[in-house]
Amino acid sequence: MRLDIEIMMELQKIIKENRLGLLFQQGSFGIEKESQRVHQDGSVVTSAHPKAFGNRSFHPYIQTDFAESQLELITPPNKTLEDTMRWLQTIHEVVLRTLPDDEFVFPMSMPAGLPPEKEIKVAQLDNPEDVAYREHLVQSYGAYKQMVSGIHYNFQLSPELINALFNAQSQYQSKVEFQNAVYLKLAKNFLRYQWVLIYLFSATPTVDANYFKEGSPLQPNQYVRSLRSSQYGYVNAPEIIVSFDCIPEYVKTLEHWVNSGKLIAEKEFYSNVRLRGAKRAREFLQTGIQYLEFRLFDLNPFEQYGMALNDAKFVHYFILCMLWIDEIADQAGVEEGKARLAEVAFEDPRQQTKYASEGERLLSAMIAMLNEIGADESAVKIVKEKLAQFAQPELTLCARLVAEIQSAGGYQALGAKLAQQYKTHAFERFYALSAFDNMELSTQALMFDVIQKGLSMEILDENDQFLRLQFGDHFEYVKNGNMTSHDSYISPLIMENKVVTKKVLQKAGFNVPQSKEFTSVEQAVANYPLFEGKAVVIKPKSTNFGLGITIFQQGVTNREDFAKAIEIAFREDKEVMVEDYLVGTEYRFFVLGDETLAVLLRVPANVVGDGKSTVAELVAAKNAHPLRGDGSRTPLKKIALGEIEQLQLKEQGLTVDSIPAEGQLVQLRANSNISTGGDSIDMTDEMHPSYKALAVGITKAMGAAVCGVDLIIPDLKKPAENNLSSWGVIEANFNPMMMMHIFPYSGKSRRLTHNVLKMLFPEMQ
Amino acid sequence: MRLDIEIMMELQKIIKENRLGLLFQQGSFGIEKESQRVHQDGSVVTSAHPKAFGNRSFHPYIQTDFAESQLELITPPNKTLEDTMRWLQTIHEVVLRTLPDDEFVFPMSMPAGLPPEKEIKVAQLDNPEDVAYREHLVQSYGAYKQMVSGIHYNFQLSPELINALFNAQSQYQSKVEFQNAVYLKLAKNFLRYQWVLIYLFSATPTVDANYFKEGSPLQPNQYVRSLRSSQYGYVNAPEIIVSFDCIPEYVKTLEHWVNSGKLIAEKEFYSNVRLRGAKRAREFLQTGIQYLEFRLFDLNPFEQYGMALNDAKFVHYFILCMLWIDEIADQAGVEEGKARLAEVAFEDPRQQTKYASEGERLLSAMIAMLNEIGADESAVKIVKEKLAQFAQPELTLCARLVAEIQSAGGYQALGAKLAQQYKTHAFERFYALSAFDNMELSTQALMFDVIQKGLSMEILDENDQFLRLQFGDHFEYVKNGNMTSHDSYISPLIMENKVVTKKVLQKAGFNVPQSKEFTSVEQAVANYPLFEGKAVVIKPKSTNFGLGITIFQQGVTNREDFAKAIEIAFREDKEVMVEDYLVGTEYRFFVLGDETLAVLLRVPANVVGDGKSTVAELVAAKNAHPLRGDGSRTPLKKIALGEIEQLQLKEQGLTVDSIPAEGQLVQLRANSNISTGGDSIDMTDEMHPSYKALAVGITKAMGAAVCGVDLIIPDLKKPAENNLSSWGVIEANFNPMMMMHIFPYSGKSRRLTHNVLKMLFPEMQ
């Protein structure tokens, strides 16, 4: 045996001797999942790929595969399968919430209710070559065969592992050749034993009769393990044999089939293992195989996203075992593996497989490997569960699927039912991304838009809500949903400092209420002439429950009244403030660039009587609103019935058990914060444009690109005037909240995250 | 009597009845001070106005008056005299530290050692009209007369006071007319009683004989109170009489003198009170007098900045009294006042004045007023002190000055001595602005440059180091010396987050040391292959006194050694870090825009032996360095001799009483922080340019305009290579410190604040 082959046989030994068990378990994982868009009845749609998903010429996450109706959802590579599944779930949530109301995602690999072949439109990609290739496939295989969906599982070994293995041997001088040999061992053994994965994970037992041009090969009521992986699936002609012996041979045989015209391109070679990391196979000679793509997985209809995390983990261990075992399948072995695959695929899923003992032997070897490399107990448990399925075929996914198809009255009916369930589920918390619910809702909303529109996204720090977005060569960072490079450093510093904010706004000519602080009654009263005739509020610097506050709403006209109010305030604190009092309602203006995008009114927690229900019942009913919850994982907060609320009720002569009259407004809080159960009401369209222009001006004076401006306005319909009785600015906030505008309690939703992206990437269409 | 005049007589009553005492005391104050630049001997220089003071066509603080040698220092208006004096002091410090080594600021009003008249160059202003006007003055009065310096005191009543007074009467319908009447009453009474201020504050008892073209009017050894305010001073021809009766009369008479050619322009009318707030007197009819300028003050040679705060306060009370008293001088009264001024000015300062009883009566009225308006006790005290000087003329400023002149052997000699003292004093804490020493040193350095170069500056918040700078219409905010609009909001957010910083820098291709954290020995050791061959430091996540740290400086090559180090680290903490270890020295790169402006080496606190002194003596000597102090009010910190330093000495076998050999380096600290007595050494010119370029690149990757980059470099002379053994970046800091570069312990000073201003205002020449 050649020394280089010998060393590949001994990888297990090297790993053990060099204690590389942990590195061996590391790697990168990516999943691509195809699915058909379907009608409510599970039949394939003929509508175009939704425009809402942006542009397929660059979309990294949401593409079309063969047909216009066939979604291809792509996760970025991740260091853990957990993260990969989070992405897969998230992309699904974005897709399901974006599809038209009457479209669903079919959870099975074999399509159902196919339209006439000529109505199937190949994916309308921008690149004419891509469209031509698909038209060629239609000619070669027919459109129907191309409508099958599956999961492609991408796996890269840790580059550090390959380094460590390379350093631990001396037979290979070339790192590239060594790396190619490692991946080829893995690929060949995988092809040899791939039938095991079909036995365990296949889920295409049947299909509509009309799927086959020349009639179904299945007898009535016959079920198989995997039509998709059988000779009746979407496979190359049997003569297309490509050598996996070594890269030069692989390149030679693959190029032969392309040059001879049997394949239109290298990518038409549909091996269940594809070598990845180069545009053309020949490049592997120089750069080496970077990762492998495993293509034989049927969609698991019982999983909302097509594959269970534990199954994905099992696949990982299976792949590792292909590298671990002290054997390397030769070309004959590969062909034998392909033959067994075809056999097993056509077995009855409810029966034991012919090759059960080989499967049990292999899974036992996997368990031994897991113990040797110090894997978690949970890994061994996952493999043991699968091991049991060789003795109990009724536990396999496909056998369980057959039972469900029978009880649902057909696979299309079952698929339609599940598709509806999964879509409903995706809307349960429509304002959140379930897999990233540890992050802030506003960042989740932005991530939703990013994934929908197809910017590349990297989460730099989940706890810190730090994202890196990229489009072409242009990248931007975003923190907390709207903190970006578009705001200048000095803006938040100005806004953080109330004194400076007031000075800046006043200098720029805006109506800013003034306040003065005093440390003695005499000093305050001596300043009375400053306030005469003005509406002012007099209050202790630290207020407790509003004690000591006097408001001269119509203007203070009398020194004695003023002095009295000052004295009252001084009973509560050593410092007293006299502030301009603004009469009116507070509105929050959300400004981005040159535009006020949203205006919001915040109303204190309240219920409205119906003449029948108690306050407690009214509160419970209002709290059932889907937006209400704890206020951090939901856009709005449930109204509490604590001490403060009960005190508020008492002031209105009510208790929680009172039954307010129909239409009676019951206040449960004095303050209007959303965080204490307040209502958010969009008023963007109601607000007079002059105030919106003012908010933009205030934002510009702050030097800010994004700003939340709080104005007090007595009459939102009247044009703004240049005095404090028309309006006044009380605060300018950086990093303003967005959720209350995106999901207001009532009024129109304003998708501000969308505007943030437009600001950052104006070039993106 | 006309009703409107009557009401002006009754202002006192209105103020009392409406209790406006506090408002009455409020106002705005600005000071303009002229001074000659002189040689060490006190003689006037003939050199040009220093270029370092920027451009006189816009400089708000440092101008030239009549002659090129005559500085005019101008404070902005302030709400308190305390703030005005802070500005005056600050402008002086800037001027004194900027002048050439052999130039001084003469502290007396009358010039000494005048060069021949033809060598006196009028101020070379950009505007040819301004130069022509000065040439005209030379023709009319001679150059020498124009070389006199004084202080102009600008005062504005609180606009709220004028409002309140206006509202409290009904005789005037027009606010503008009322305001003009108020200021005119003040002006007329001031002119009537101005001699009192001459008696108390004059300081021009003598002058060189050659100052007078036709010989000195003074007898030998004759001293007067104020040559400057006498008929021999710089005054209009006696026939130039302008009516202060009312604004229409004022306009009419003033325009008459200009139209008749007796005055070249309105500004040639040198009244001791000037009406201000308009370019031409006629405008007062529409817009009203805005404030008054009082021009009769001689420089007080005993005050470093020409006027004492308490004297400025006295002037304020005096001015208020001119409004308070129930009389209004008519034109005859004004002329009488001017005549008394001339008389008093020419009295012997050591003698009682002829008008002492009028003076005493007036100051008693001032005291009464102060009591009525509720002024501080301290105000009354100030006036009482001056009151006593009518009985004791030897206490007046001028009498004291005569004594000093006599003992110094002449006023030029005294002036020269004081000028030298004041310059020396201005250098005592040359890195600070004494009046703003509550602020950060770096902001003080920036303010210094701002005042030197002539940007307009407003201090928005002293505690928060928040400045607003303006040049023409262009304004910028600066916080903490270098936080500006030029940095983007996201940059500091990236730099604040170490994880994100590392990701960003790594992605951009910079050498970033990596670290991994482990929670068990097994887990860490299983990852050994990741570190094999690399220089690493193994340490507990929280280190105490360096316990549990192992450094593999040459690379870890043995799993057992690695495991041992891990175990040791786990004895100190539940989490252990393995970090890439960088061999080399840490340098701080200060980057602004496209340039590394400074590179600094920080060396731990140390002394070098001389073979004679003890460690304690060496430390004391080093601590005497002018830059060393508490470290917040000084650029460097004194070396302590506390527990940590003594422990450090002990490790070297030393105590504070040991006498190190000559040239022996004694370490007093292990850490290199400036805040623990470390030395800062400028290495900008020594550093290989490749590292400076890297620091710029790192700054750009952070999206920052200003950044402090910390690099570890083993050999600063060798070009940078793309690996961690050549260099590594360990930190990127926003708002980097500047003082350690501006005032390093050794090496060249880098005036970074200057670059900050250039960045903000590239248009300023």
PDB file of C-alpha atoms in Angstrom, chain B residues 55 58 455 469-476 486 756-765:
ATOM      1  CA  ASN B  55      -5.712  86.824  11.526  1.00  0.00           C
ATOM      2  CA  PHE B  58     -11.689  88.173  12.375  1.00  0.00           C
ATOM      3  CA  LEU B 455     -12.100  81.176  16.814  1.00  0.00           C
ATOM      4  CA  LEU B 469     -16.482  76.876  18.338  1.00  0.00           C
ATOM      5  CA  GLN B 470     -17.335  79.147  15.475  1.00  0.00           C
ATOM      6  CA  PHE B 471     -15.602  80.645  12.472  1.00  0.00           C
ATOM      7  CA  GLY B 472     -17.800  82.739  10.241  1.00  0.00           C
ATOM      8  CA  ASP B 473     -21.033  80.779   9.859  1.00  0.00           C
ATOM      9  CA  HIS B 474     -19.354  77.469  10.467  1.00  0.00           C
ATOM     10  CA  PHE B 475     -19.656  76.050  13.956  1.00  0.00           C
ATOM     11  CA  GLU B 476     -18.533  72.858  15.591  1.00  0.00           C
ATOM     12  CA  HIS B 486     -15.854  64.226  12.532  1.00  0.00           C
ATOM     13  CA  VAL B 756      -7.966  69.098  16.107  1.00  0.00           C
ATOM     14  CA  LEU B 757      -8.743  72.715  15.220  1.00  0.00           C
ATOM     15  CA  LYS B 758      -7.286  72.325  11.739  1.00  0.00           C
ATOM     16  CA  MET B 759      -9.475  69.283  11.220  1.00  0.00           C
ATOM     17  CA  LEU B 760     -12.574  71.150  12.352  1.00  0.00           C
ATOM     18  CA  PHE B 761     -11.842  74.404  10.540  1.00  0.00           C
ATOM     19  CA  PRO B 762      -9.682  73.638   7.516  1.00  0.00           C
ATOM     20  CA  GLU B 763     -10.825  76.918   5.966  1.00  0.00           C
ATOM     21  CA  MET B 764      -9.200  78.998   8.713  1.00  0.00           C
ATOM     22  CA  GLN B 765      -5.798  80.421   7.791  1.00  0.00           C
TER      23      GLN B 765
END
